[in-house]
Amino acid sequence: MRGAMERFRRRRWGVVAASVPLAAVASLVGAPTAHARPLTSPAGTVRAAVLAPSSAWAVVATPDPSGDWGNGALDALRGVSCTSPTFCMAGGSYVPRPKKAGVYPSFPLFERWDGSTWSVLGSPTGGGISGISCSSVHFCMAVGVTNVENGGPHLGEFSLAEVWRGAKWAVVTSPPPPPGIPAYESELTSVSCTSRNSCVAVGSYGEKRSPRAQTLVESWDGSQWSLNQSPSPGGVPGGLNALSGVSCSATGGAICAAVGYEASSTNGHAHAIVEVDHHGAWSLDLDVGAASSESSHLYGVSCARASSCVAVGDIVGGTSNLLLEGNWDGHGWSAAPRSPSAIVGVAVTCGTGGTCTEVGPSGGVATLENGTWIAAPTPRQARVSASSISCTSSMCMAVGDYVVGGTTRTWAEYDRTR
């Protein structure tokens, strides 16, 4: 299942490379295995080194637990959540120096921001993190994928959830997808928590090494995860359906919205979708199939209030790539492509005041003000791949990775002037 999704994403990257670069849904690096030993204690702390002092946005140094051992060193941050200028939690994955030739295990990477430095936190399992959400300094939930031996020549990939309660990260059991699919694989890509007792996580599941995938939605009640039914509009058996972002709001009446894509086959032509939780029942509220003759995809969504959600992604129209913006007004969704000069967003965060900030695939940032996206000056850095952004009322933090030589390193940029 995961192999099929990766092939689809690589096709989309190839299409977009000719115009506006497109960052795909955060994918985990390396080929994890259950045999290597994870990082078990906090490691290097790195002080924020401002590389672009003339800009409101500045690149800050982040730890790389893999070290610099060669082309196989892969460190990446895929999700970030900030509750204040002095507390952010980021999650991703890292690949330490292999103990066996040809085996490159990856492990969840957690880093904490205290207002001036990032420091590494330990994780008790293997795999990697693709989404993270914190409701306070005492509660965060992270989701991704882990690996379990299945008795055969391959590792099975299964959804991973870890919880932070103020002291350390701990694994919590994630429920299996719906019955009826043998030898499934599953992954969680995004999570949104409004409190320590309320989280929603989304992703996909399907048969192992199959081109088919179905949407996956799980909810957390403070003690355990439960499975929710969600639509997979791409259809079975050839459908490829996945949710890449989710956001929940408790302001003005609870709402959760999830975004992603559906495809009736794996030929590279997909259509963006939005699914909304209406009082416990998930339904398809928007399918952007008619908006593009080629492909469209929504990556991130943010619901500041029950009557206001903004989703971002991309749409391929002829030879141009456009920012695809989805808007929820409390009654229905509308989707509108923007001009090719607009930043194609891979993640977005919105405040209750109506201002939204998105980050693009190469680290560019834009703010939605009075219906217009306004690009912000950001540091220029080659080979950056941004994945996530989080803002408070006074700061923003974006994370991802960048490539130097043959090594992938963690990356973050910070705006402290809001």
JSON list of N, CA and C in Angstrom, two decimals, residues 1 5 9 25 130 143-144 159 186-191 200-205 213-218 230-232 241-246 258-261 275:
[
{"chain": "A", "resi": 1, "resn": "MET", "atom": "N", "xyz": [0.82, -1.20, 0.00]},
{"chain": "A", "resi": 1, "resn": "MET", "atom": "CA", "xyz": [0.00, 0.00, 0.00]},
{"chain": "A", "resi": 1, "resn": "MET", "atom": "C", "xyz": [0.85, 1.25, 0.00]},
{"chain": "A", "resi": 5, "resn": "MET", "atom": "N", "xyz": [1.48, 4.42, -2.82]},
{"chain": "A", "resi": 5, "resn": "MET", "atom": "CA", "xyz": [1.31, 5.84, -2.51]},
{"chain": "A", "resi": 5, "resn": "MET", "atom": "C", "xyz": [2.57, 6.61, -2.84]},
{"chain": "A", "resi": 9, "resn": "ARG", "atom": "N", "xyz": [3.07, 9.75, -5.42]},
{"chain": "A", "resi": 9, "resn": "ARG", "atom": "CA", "xyz": [3.63, 11.03, -5.03]},
{"chain": "A", "resi": 9, "resn": "ARG", "atom": "C", "xyz": [4.81, 11.41, -5.90]},
{"chain": "A", "resi": 25, "resn": "VAL", "atom": "N", "xyz": [2.92, 15.10, 0.63]},
{"chain": "A", "resi": 25, "resn": "VAL", "atom": "CA", "xyz": [2.59, 14.81, 2.02]},
{"chain": "A", "resi": 25, "resn": "VAL", "atom": "C", "xyz": [3.81, 14.23, 2.69]},
{"chain": "A", "resi": 130, "resn": "SER", "atom": "N", "xyz": [5.04, 11.97, 11.52]},
{"chain": "A", "resi": 130, "resn": "SER", "atom": "CA", "xyz": [4.66, 12.85, 10.42]},
{"chain": "A", "resi": 130, "resn": "SER", "atom": "C", "xyz": [3.72, 13.97, 10.85]},
{"chain": "A", "resi": 143, "resn": "VAL", "atom": "N", "xyz": [1.80, 11.44, 15.68]},
{"chain": "A", "resi": 143, "resn": "VAL", "atom": "CA", "xyz": [1.39, 10.26, 14.92]},
{"chain": "A", "resi": 143, "resn": "VAL", "atom": "C", "xyz": [2.36, 10.03, 13.77]},
{"chain": "A", "resi": 144, "resn": "GLY", "atom": "N", "xyz": [2.37, 8.80, 13.27]},
{"chain": "A", "resi": 144, "resn": "GLY", "atom": "CA", "xyz": [3.25, 8.47, 12.16]},
{"chain": "A", "resi": 144, "resn": "GLY", "atom": "C", "xyz": [3.11, 7.01, 11.81]},
{"chain": "A", "resi": 159, "resn": "SER", "atom": "N", "xyz": [0.26, 2.11, 11.88]},
{"chain": "A", "resi": 159, "resn": "SER", "atom": "CA", "xyz": [0.13, 3.45, 12.43]},
{"chain": "A", "resi": 159, "resn": "SER", "atom": "C", "xyz": [0.74, 3.53, 13.82]},
{"chain": "A", "resi": 186, "resn": "SER", "atom": "N", "xyz": [-0.91, 0.48, 7.48]},
{"chain": "A", "resi": 186, "resn": "SER", "atom": "CA", "xyz": [-1.59, 1.74, 7.77]},
{"chain": "A", "resi": 186, "resn": "SER", "atom": "C", "xyz": [-0.58, 2.78, 8.19]},
{"chain": "A", "resi": 187, "resn": "GLU", "atom": "N", "xyz": [-0.93, 4.04, 7.99]},
{"chain": "A", "resi": 187, "resn": "GLU", "atom": "CA", "xyz": [-0.09, 5.14, 8.45]},
{"chain": "A", "resi": 187, "resn": "GLU", "atom": "C", "xyz": [-0.96, 6.32, 8.83]},
{"chain": "A", "resi": 188, "resn": "LEU", "atom": "N", "xyz": [-0.56, 7.05, 9.85]},
{"chain": "A", "resi": 188, "resn": "LEU", "atom": "CA", "xyz": [-1.20, 8.29, 10.25]},
{"chain": "A", "resi": 188, "resn": "LEU", "atom": "C", "xyz": [-0.31, 9.45, 9.86]},
{"chain": "A", "resi": 189, "resn": "THR", "atom": "N", "xyz": [-0.90, 10.46, 9.24]},
{"chain": "A", "resi": 189, "resn": "THR", "atom": "CA", "xyz": [-0.10, 11.56, 8.69]},
{"chain": "A", "resi": 189, "resn": "THR", "atom": "C", "xyz": [-0.30, 12.87, 9.42]},
{"chain": "A", "resi": 190, "resn": "SER", "atom": "N", "xyz": [-1.42, 13.04, 10.14]},
{"chain": "A", "resi": 190, "resn": "SER", "atom": "CA", "xyz": [-1.70, 14.33, 10.77]},
{"chain": "A", "resi": 190, "resn": "SER", "atom": "C", "xyz": [-2.59, 14.12, 11.98]},
{"chain": "A", "resi": 191, "resn": "VAL", "atom": "N", "xyz": [-2.48, 15.03, 12.96]},
{"chain": "A", "resi": 191, "resn": "VAL", "atom": "CA", "xyz": [-3.29, 14.94, 14.16]},
{"chain": "A", "resi": 191, "resn": "VAL", "atom": "C", "xyz": [-3.63, 16.34, 14.64]},
{"chain": "A", "resi": 200, "resn": "VAL", "atom": "N", "xyz": [-8.01, 14.09, 17.00]},
{"chain": "A", "resi": 200, "resn": "VAL", "atom": "CA", "xyz": [-8.39, 13.37, 15.79]},
{"chain": "A", "resi": 200, "resn": "VAL", "atom": "C", "xyz": [-7.14, 13.19, 14.94]},
{"chain": "A", "resi": 201, "resn": "ALA", "atom": "N", "xyz": [-6.91, 11.97, 14.47]},
{"chain": "A", "resi": 201, "resn": "ALA", "atom": "CA", "xyz": [-5.77, 11.68, 13.60]},
{"chain": "A", "resi": 201, "resn": "ALA", "atom": "C", "xyz": [-6.28, 11.09, 12.30]},
{"chain": "A", "resi": 202, "resn": "VAL", "atom": "N", "xyz": [-5.57, 11.39, 11.19]},
{"chain": "A", "resi": 202, "resn": "VAL", "atom": "CA", "xyz": [-6.00, 10.90, 9.89]},
{"chain": "A", "resi": 202, "resn": "VAL", "atom": "C", "xyz": [-4.81, 10.32, 9.13]},
{"chain": "A", "resi": 203, "resn": "GLY", "atom": "N", "xyz": [-5.12, 9.50, 8.13]},
{"chain": "A", "resi": 203, "resn": "GLY", "atom": "CA", "xyz": [-4.09, 8.90, 7.29]},
{"chain": "A", "resi": 203, "resn": "GLY", "atom": "C", "xyz": [-4.72, 8.00, 6.27]},
{"chain": "A", "resi": 204, "resn": "SER", "atom": "N", "xyz": [-4.16, 6.78, 6.12]},
{"chain": "A", "resi": 204, "resn": "SER", "atom": "CA", "xyz": [-4.67, 5.83, 5.13]},
{"chain": "A", "resi": 204, "resn": "SER", "atom": "C", "xyz": [-4.30, 4.42, 5.53]},
{"chain": "A", "resi": 205, "resn": "TYR", "atom": "N", "xyz": [-4.99, 3.44, 4.93]},
{"chain": "A", "resi": 205, "resn": "TYR", "atom": "CA", "xyz": [-4.66, 2.03, 5.16]},
{"chain": "A", "resi": 205, "resn": "TYR", "atom": "C", "xyz": [-4.98, 1.25, 3.90]},
{"chain": "A", "resi": 213, "resn": "ALA", "atom": "N", "xyz": [-5.64, 2.10, -1.46]},
{"chain": "A", "resi": 213, "resn": "ALA", "atom": "CA", "xyz": [-5.60, 2.68, -0.12]},
{"chain": "A", "resi": 213, "resn": "ALA", "atom": "C", "xyz": [-6.93, 3.33, 0.18]},
{"chain": "A", "resi": 214, "resn": "GLN", "atom": "N", "xyz": [-7.30, 3.32, 1.45]},
{"chain": "A", "resi": 214, "resn": "GLN", "atom": "CA", "xyz": [-8.55, 3.93, 1.89]},
{"chain": "A", "resi": 214, "resn": "GLN", "atom": "C", "xyz": [-8.26, 4.93, 3.01]},
{"chain": "A", "resi": 215, "resn": "THR", "atom": "N", "xyz": [-9.14, 5.89, 3.18]},
{"chain": "A", "resi": 215, "resn": "THR", "atom": "CA", "xyz": [-8.93, 6.91, 4.21]},
{"chain": "A", "resi": 215, "resn": "THR", "atom": "C", "xyz": [-9.04, 6.28, 5.60]},
{"chain": "A", "resi": 216, "resn": "LEU", "atom": "N", "xyz": [-8.29, 6.86, 6.54]},
{"chain": "A", "resi": 216, "resn": "LEU", "atom": "CA", "xyz": [-8.26, 6.37, 7.91]},
{"chain": "A", "resi": 216, "resn": "LEU", "atom": "C", "xyz": [-8.45, 7.56, 8.86]},
{"chain": "A", "resi": 217, "resn": "VAL", "atom": "N", "xyz": [-9.42, 7.43, 9.78]},
{"chain": "A", "resi": 217, "resn": "VAL", "atom": "CA", "xyz": [-9.68, 8.47, 10.78]},
{"chain": "A", "resi": 217, "resn": "VAL", "atom": "C", "xyz": [-9.79, 7.80, 12.14]},
{"chain": "A", "resi": 218, "resn": "GLU", "atom": "N", "xyz": [-9.07, 8.33, 13.13]},
{"chain": "A", "resi": 218, "resn": "GLU", "atom": "CA", "xyz": [-9.13, 7.82, 14.50]},
{"chain": "A", "resi": 218, "resn": "GLU", "atom": "C", "xyz": [-9.36, 8.98, 15.47]},
{"chain": "A", "resi": 230, "resn": "SER", "atom": "N", "xyz": [-14.93, 6.66, 7.66]},
{"chain": "A", "resi": 230, "resn": "SER", "atom": "CA", "xyz": [-14.76, 7.83, 6.80]},
{"chain": "A", "resi": 230, "resn": "SER", "atom": "C", "xyz": [-14.87, 7.41, 5.35]},
{"chain": "A", "resi": 231, "resn": "PRO", "atom": "N", "xyz": [-15.38, 8.28, 4.49]},
{"chain": "A", "resi": 231, "resn": "PRO", "atom": "CA", "xyz": [-15.57, 7.92, 3.08]},
{"chain": "A", "resi": 231, "resn": "PRO", "atom": "C", "xyz": [-14.25, 7.84, 2.32]},
{"chain": "A", "resi": 232, "resn": "SER", "atom": "N", "xyz": [-14.21, 6.95, 1.34]},
{"chain": "A", "resi": 232, "resn": "SER", "atom": "CA", "xyz": [-13.08, 6.82, 0.42]},
{"chain": "A", "resi": 232, "resn": "SER", "atom": "C", "xyz": [-13.63, 6.95, -1.00]},
{"chain": "A", "resi": 241, "resn": "ASN", "atom": "N", "xyz": [-6.90, 6.46, -1.95]},
{"chain": "A", "resi": 241, "resn": "ASN", "atom": "CA", "xyz": [-7.48, 7.52, -1.14]},
{"chain": "A", "resi": 241, "resn": "ASN", "atom": "C", "xyz": [-6.59, 7.77, 0.08]},
{"chain": "A", "resi": 242, "resn": "ALA", "atom": "N", "xyz": [-6.34, 9.02, 0.41]},
{"chain": "A", "resi": 242, "resn": "ALA", "atom": "CA", "xyz": [-5.49, 9.32, 1.56]},
{"chain": "A", "resi": 242, "resn": "ALA", "atom": "C", "xyz": [-5.86, 10.68, 2.12]},
{"chain": "A", "resi": 243, "resn": "LEU", "atom": "N", "xyz": [-5.77, 10.82, 3.43]},
{"chain": "A", "resi": 243, "resn": "LEU", "atom": "CA", "xyz": [-5.95, 12.11, 4.12]},
{"chain": "A", "resi": 243, "resn": "LEU", "atom": "C", "xyz": [-4.60, 12.56, 4.63]},
{"chain": "A", "resi": 244, "resn": "SER", "atom": "N", "xyz": [-4.24, 13.81, 4.33]},
{"chain": "A", "resi": 244, "resn": "SER", "atom": "CA", "xyz": [-2.91, 14.31, 4.65]},
{"chain": "A", "resi": 244, "resn": "SER", "atom": "C", "xyz": [-2.90, 15.39, 5.72]},
{"chain": "A", "resi": 245, "resn": "GLY", "atom": "N", "xyz": [-4.06, 15.97, 6.04]},
{"chain": "A", "resi": 245, "resn": "GLY", "atom": "CA", "xyz": [-4.10, 17.01, 7.06]},
{"chain": "A", "resi": 245, "resn": "GLY", "atom": "C", "xyz": [-5.43, 17.02, 7.77]},
{"chain": "A", "resi": 246, "resn": "VAL", "atom": "N", "xyz": [-5.44, 17.44, 9.03]},
{"chain": "A", "resi": 246, "resn": "VAL", "atom": "CA", "xyz": [-6.68, 17.54, 9.80]},
{"chain": "A", "resi": 246, "resn": "VAL", "atom": "C", "xyz": [-6.58, 18.70, 10.77]},
{"chain": "A", "resi": 258, "resn": "ALA", "atom": "N", "xyz": [-10.82, 17.33, 7.47]},
{"chain": "A", "resi": 258, "resn": "ALA", "atom": "CA", "xyz": [-9.65, 16.61, 7.00]},
{"chain": "A", "resi": 258, "resn": "ALA", "atom": "C", "xyz": [-9.55, 16.78, 5.49]},
{"chain": "A", "resi": 259, "resn": "VAL", "atom": "N", "xyz": [-8.31, 16.90, 4.99]},
{"chain": "A", "resi": 259, "resn": "VAL", "atom": "CA", "xyz": [-8.09, 17.10, 3.56]},
{"chain": "A", "resi": 259, "resn": "VAL", "atom": "C", "xyz": [-7.12, 16.07, 3.02]},
{"chain": "A", "resi": 260, "resn": "GLY", "atom": "N", "xyz": [-7.17, 15.87, 1.71]},
{"chain": "A", "resi": 260, "resn": "GLY", "atom": "CA", "xyz": [-6.28, 14.92, 1.06]},
{"chain": "A", "resi": 260, "resn": "GLY", "atom": "C", "xyz": [-6.57, 14.81, -0.40]},
{"chain": "A", "resi": 261, "resn": "TYR", "atom": "N", "xyz": [-6.62, 13.57, -0.91]},
{"chain": "A", "resi": 261, "resn": "TYR", "atom": "CA", "xyz": [-6.89, 13.36, -2.33]},
{"chain": "A", "resi": 261, "resn": "TYR", "atom": "C", "xyz": [-7.53, 12.01, -2.54]},
{"chain": "A", "resi": 275, "resn": "GLU", "atom": "N", "xyz": [-13.10, 16.19, 3.93]},
{"chain": "A", "resi": 275, "resn": "GLU", "atom": "CA", "xyz": [-14.07, 15.46, 4.73]},
{"chain": "A", "resi": 275, "resn": "GLU", "atom": "C", "xyz": [-14.29, 16.20, 6.05]}
]
